[in-house]
Amino acid sequence: MNPKKCITDLPDSAYAEKSVLVRTDYNVPLDEKGNITSDYRIQQSLPTLEYLLKRNAKVIIVSHLGRPKGTVVEKLRLKPVAEALQKLLTNTVVHYSDTCIGQAVTEKVNTLKPGEILILENIRFEPGETQNDPVLAKQLAALADIYVNDAFGAAHRAHASTEGITHDVPINVAGLLVERELSTLLPLLKNPDKPFTAIIGGSKISTKIDVLSQLLTQVNTMVIGGGMVFTFLKALDYNIGNSLLEEEHIETARNLMKQAETMDKIIVLPKDIVIADQFSADAKHQVVAANAIPDGWIGMDLGPQSTQHIETVLKNSKTVFWNGPLGVFEFPAFAKSTQAVAETLAELTEKRYLKSILGGGDTQAAIDQFQISPSSFTHVSTGGGATLELLEGKALPGIEALDNKIPTTSGV
Ligand code: AMP
């Protein structure tokens, strides 16, 4: 990847009284009441914002939150995020706009003072965002003299606010978070100490399917957990009761297991499962063998035997990459395997037995819930999908679109 210009590569004078549009990743985890359960991503954006504010820039923030699919979804408004940011930046005025483009936004930008922040509404309320619509990109670009991409978590998407906009703003640079993520992740993921283990959890195979097969080529061992594990168990013809199943991916799971066998790689599947009679925090629960989930019951967490096995795998690893919780960690009764693995990984990292890289909002929310400091791991990335794609060796379109540190010359 050609090194990209960062905000520190421009002279301080470039920012004074200029409108700087910063694409952040404020896709924070929310509970069912809409409360922000972890402000890690907001915290991680502060160095860039403070850098720009100190240089007297007018800072306009654009972010997405969740998947509103191009329409206004009340519970995905960025107002609570703006309030959280205001609490963190007590000496700065943070304005919030309940729209992200249009006349009202232009007026707010025109009255924005140097050293102030304006957060625009969730950009994914606009259908043009995920379609990388050039009209939307131009509308956003019209607000800015300088574009800063600090949304590492969205850098793998070619969207209007991550890629399209760069075609219409004259100066496009990376923020400090993006720079730190890349400079930490690239060496760790490109040349990992072996044995290299990936732990992949979370609810759905479908969101991670594209990377699993490629990931398998990079690692020695792949541990599968979370809701997606049941599609793998189904592929082994086990009874999975009412557990999460992606019928259309049973074959994919089967192929991945075959691929592992021919490549001499290990896929670790659970031996026991914590099952519940309903999907709720206070459900009746018990531990059963992974091939003996009774009809009507739901797999909610990996069992103690499986957890112990994963811990042994970790003790024999030198690099561990973890994306996605291993169970429904939001309910304490089903958080045990995620917590045990997080604690073991933190301990092994602190003792310098291995390097650990965690990615994804839910993994981060989980360690937050267990009150394990991110500093206990080698790196806690704000990116889930972006980290997975880096690991695959793919270029990230949101990064590729930024100005090169050393301009490429079209030679004669
Ligand atoms: P993802 O967004 O794909 O990373 O998935 C994260 C979510 O997976 C968390 O909210 C977990 O509660 C959920 N999850 C983990 N294990 C299970 C499971 N066994 N059944 C249903 N959801 C799960």
PDB file of C-alpha atoms and ligand atoms in Angstrom, residues 202-204 207-208 226-227 230 244 279 299-300 325-330 362, ligand 1:
ATOM      1  CA  GLY A 202     -20.354 -13.090  16.239  1.00  0.00           C
ATOM      2  CA  SER A 203     -23.811 -13.823  15.034  1.00  0.00           C
ATOM      3  CA  LYS A 204     -23.591 -14.424  11.314  1.00  0.00           C
ATOM      4  CA  THR A 207     -21.116 -11.084   7.118  1.00  0.00           C
ATOM      5  CA  LYS A 208     -17.766 -12.864   7.422  1.00  0.00           C
ATOM      6  CA  GLY A 226     -20.782 -17.325  18.458  1.00  0.00           C
ATOM      7  CA  GLY A 227     -24.020 -17.794  16.596  1.00  0.00           C
ATOM      8  CA  PHE A 230     -24.408 -23.700  14.689  1.00  0.00           C
ATOM      9  CA  LEU A 244     -29.146 -19.553  14.955  1.00  0.00           C
ATOM     10  CA  PHE A 279     -33.558 -16.146  24.075  1.00  0.00           C
ATOM     11  CA  GLY A 299     -27.375 -22.567  21.744  1.00  0.00           C
ATOM     12  CA  MET A 300     -26.283 -19.398  23.568  1.00  0.00           C
ATOM     13  CA  PRO A 325     -17.953 -12.652  20.731  1.00  0.00           C
ATOM     14  CA  LEU A 326     -18.240 -16.402  21.386  1.00  0.00           C
ATOM     15  CA  GLY A 327     -21.691 -16.289  22.956  1.00  0.00           C
ATOM     16  CA  VAL A 328     -24.556 -13.921  23.753  1.00  0.00           C
ATOM     17  CA  PHE A 329     -22.243 -11.990  26.100  1.00  0.00           C
ATOM     18  CA  GLU A 330     -24.799  -9.215  26.679  1.00  0.00           C
ATOM     19  CA  ASP A 362     -18.823  -6.191  19.749  1.00  0.00           C
TER      20      ASP A 362
HETATM   21  P1  AMP B   1     -21.663  -9.676  14.945  1.00  0.00           P
HETATM   22  O1  AMP B   1     -22.384  -8.368  14.859  1.00  0.00           O
HETATM   23  O2  AMP B   1     -21.889 -10.579  13.792  1.00  0.00           O
HETATM   24  O3  AMP B   1     -20.197  -9.526  15.329  1.00  0.00           O
HETATM   25  O4  AMP B   1     -22.331 -10.432  16.173  1.00  0.00           O
HETATM   26  C1  AMP B   1     -22.288  -9.994  17.499  1.00  0.00           C
HETATM   27  C2  AMP B   1     -23.474 -10.556  18.220  1.00  0.00           C
HETATM   28  O5  AMP B   1     -23.441 -11.968  18.145  1.00  0.00           O
HETATM   29  C3  AMP B   1     -23.537 -10.226  19.689  1.00  0.00           C
HETATM   30  O6  AMP B   1     -24.561  -9.290  19.900  1.00  0.00           O
HETATM   31  C4  AMP B   1     -23.858 -11.558  20.335  1.00  0.00           C
HETATM   32  O7  AMP B   1     -24.912 -11.504  21.276  1.00  0.00           O
HETATM   33  C5  AMP B   1     -24.283 -12.407  19.170  1.00  0.00           C
HETATM   34  N1  AMP B   1     -24.140 -13.853  19.431  1.00  0.00           N
HETATM   35  C6  AMP B   1     -23.080 -14.491  19.928  1.00  0.00           C
HETATM   36  N2  AMP B   1     -23.357 -15.799  20.103  1.00  0.00           N
HETATM   37  C7  AMP B   1     -24.636 -15.979  19.719  1.00  0.00           C
HETATM   38  C8  AMP B   1     -25.517 -17.107  19.682  1.00  0.00           C
HETATM   39  N3  AMP B   1     -25.108 -18.298  20.110  1.00  0.00           N
HETATM   40  N4  AMP B   1     -26.767 -16.921  19.222  1.00  0.00           N
HETATM   41  C9  AMP B   1     -27.181 -15.701  18.816  1.00  0.00           C
HETATM   42  N5  AMP B   1     -26.401 -14.599  18.816  1.00  0.00           N
HETATM   43  C10 AMP B   1     -25.145 -14.738  19.264  1.00  0.00           C
END
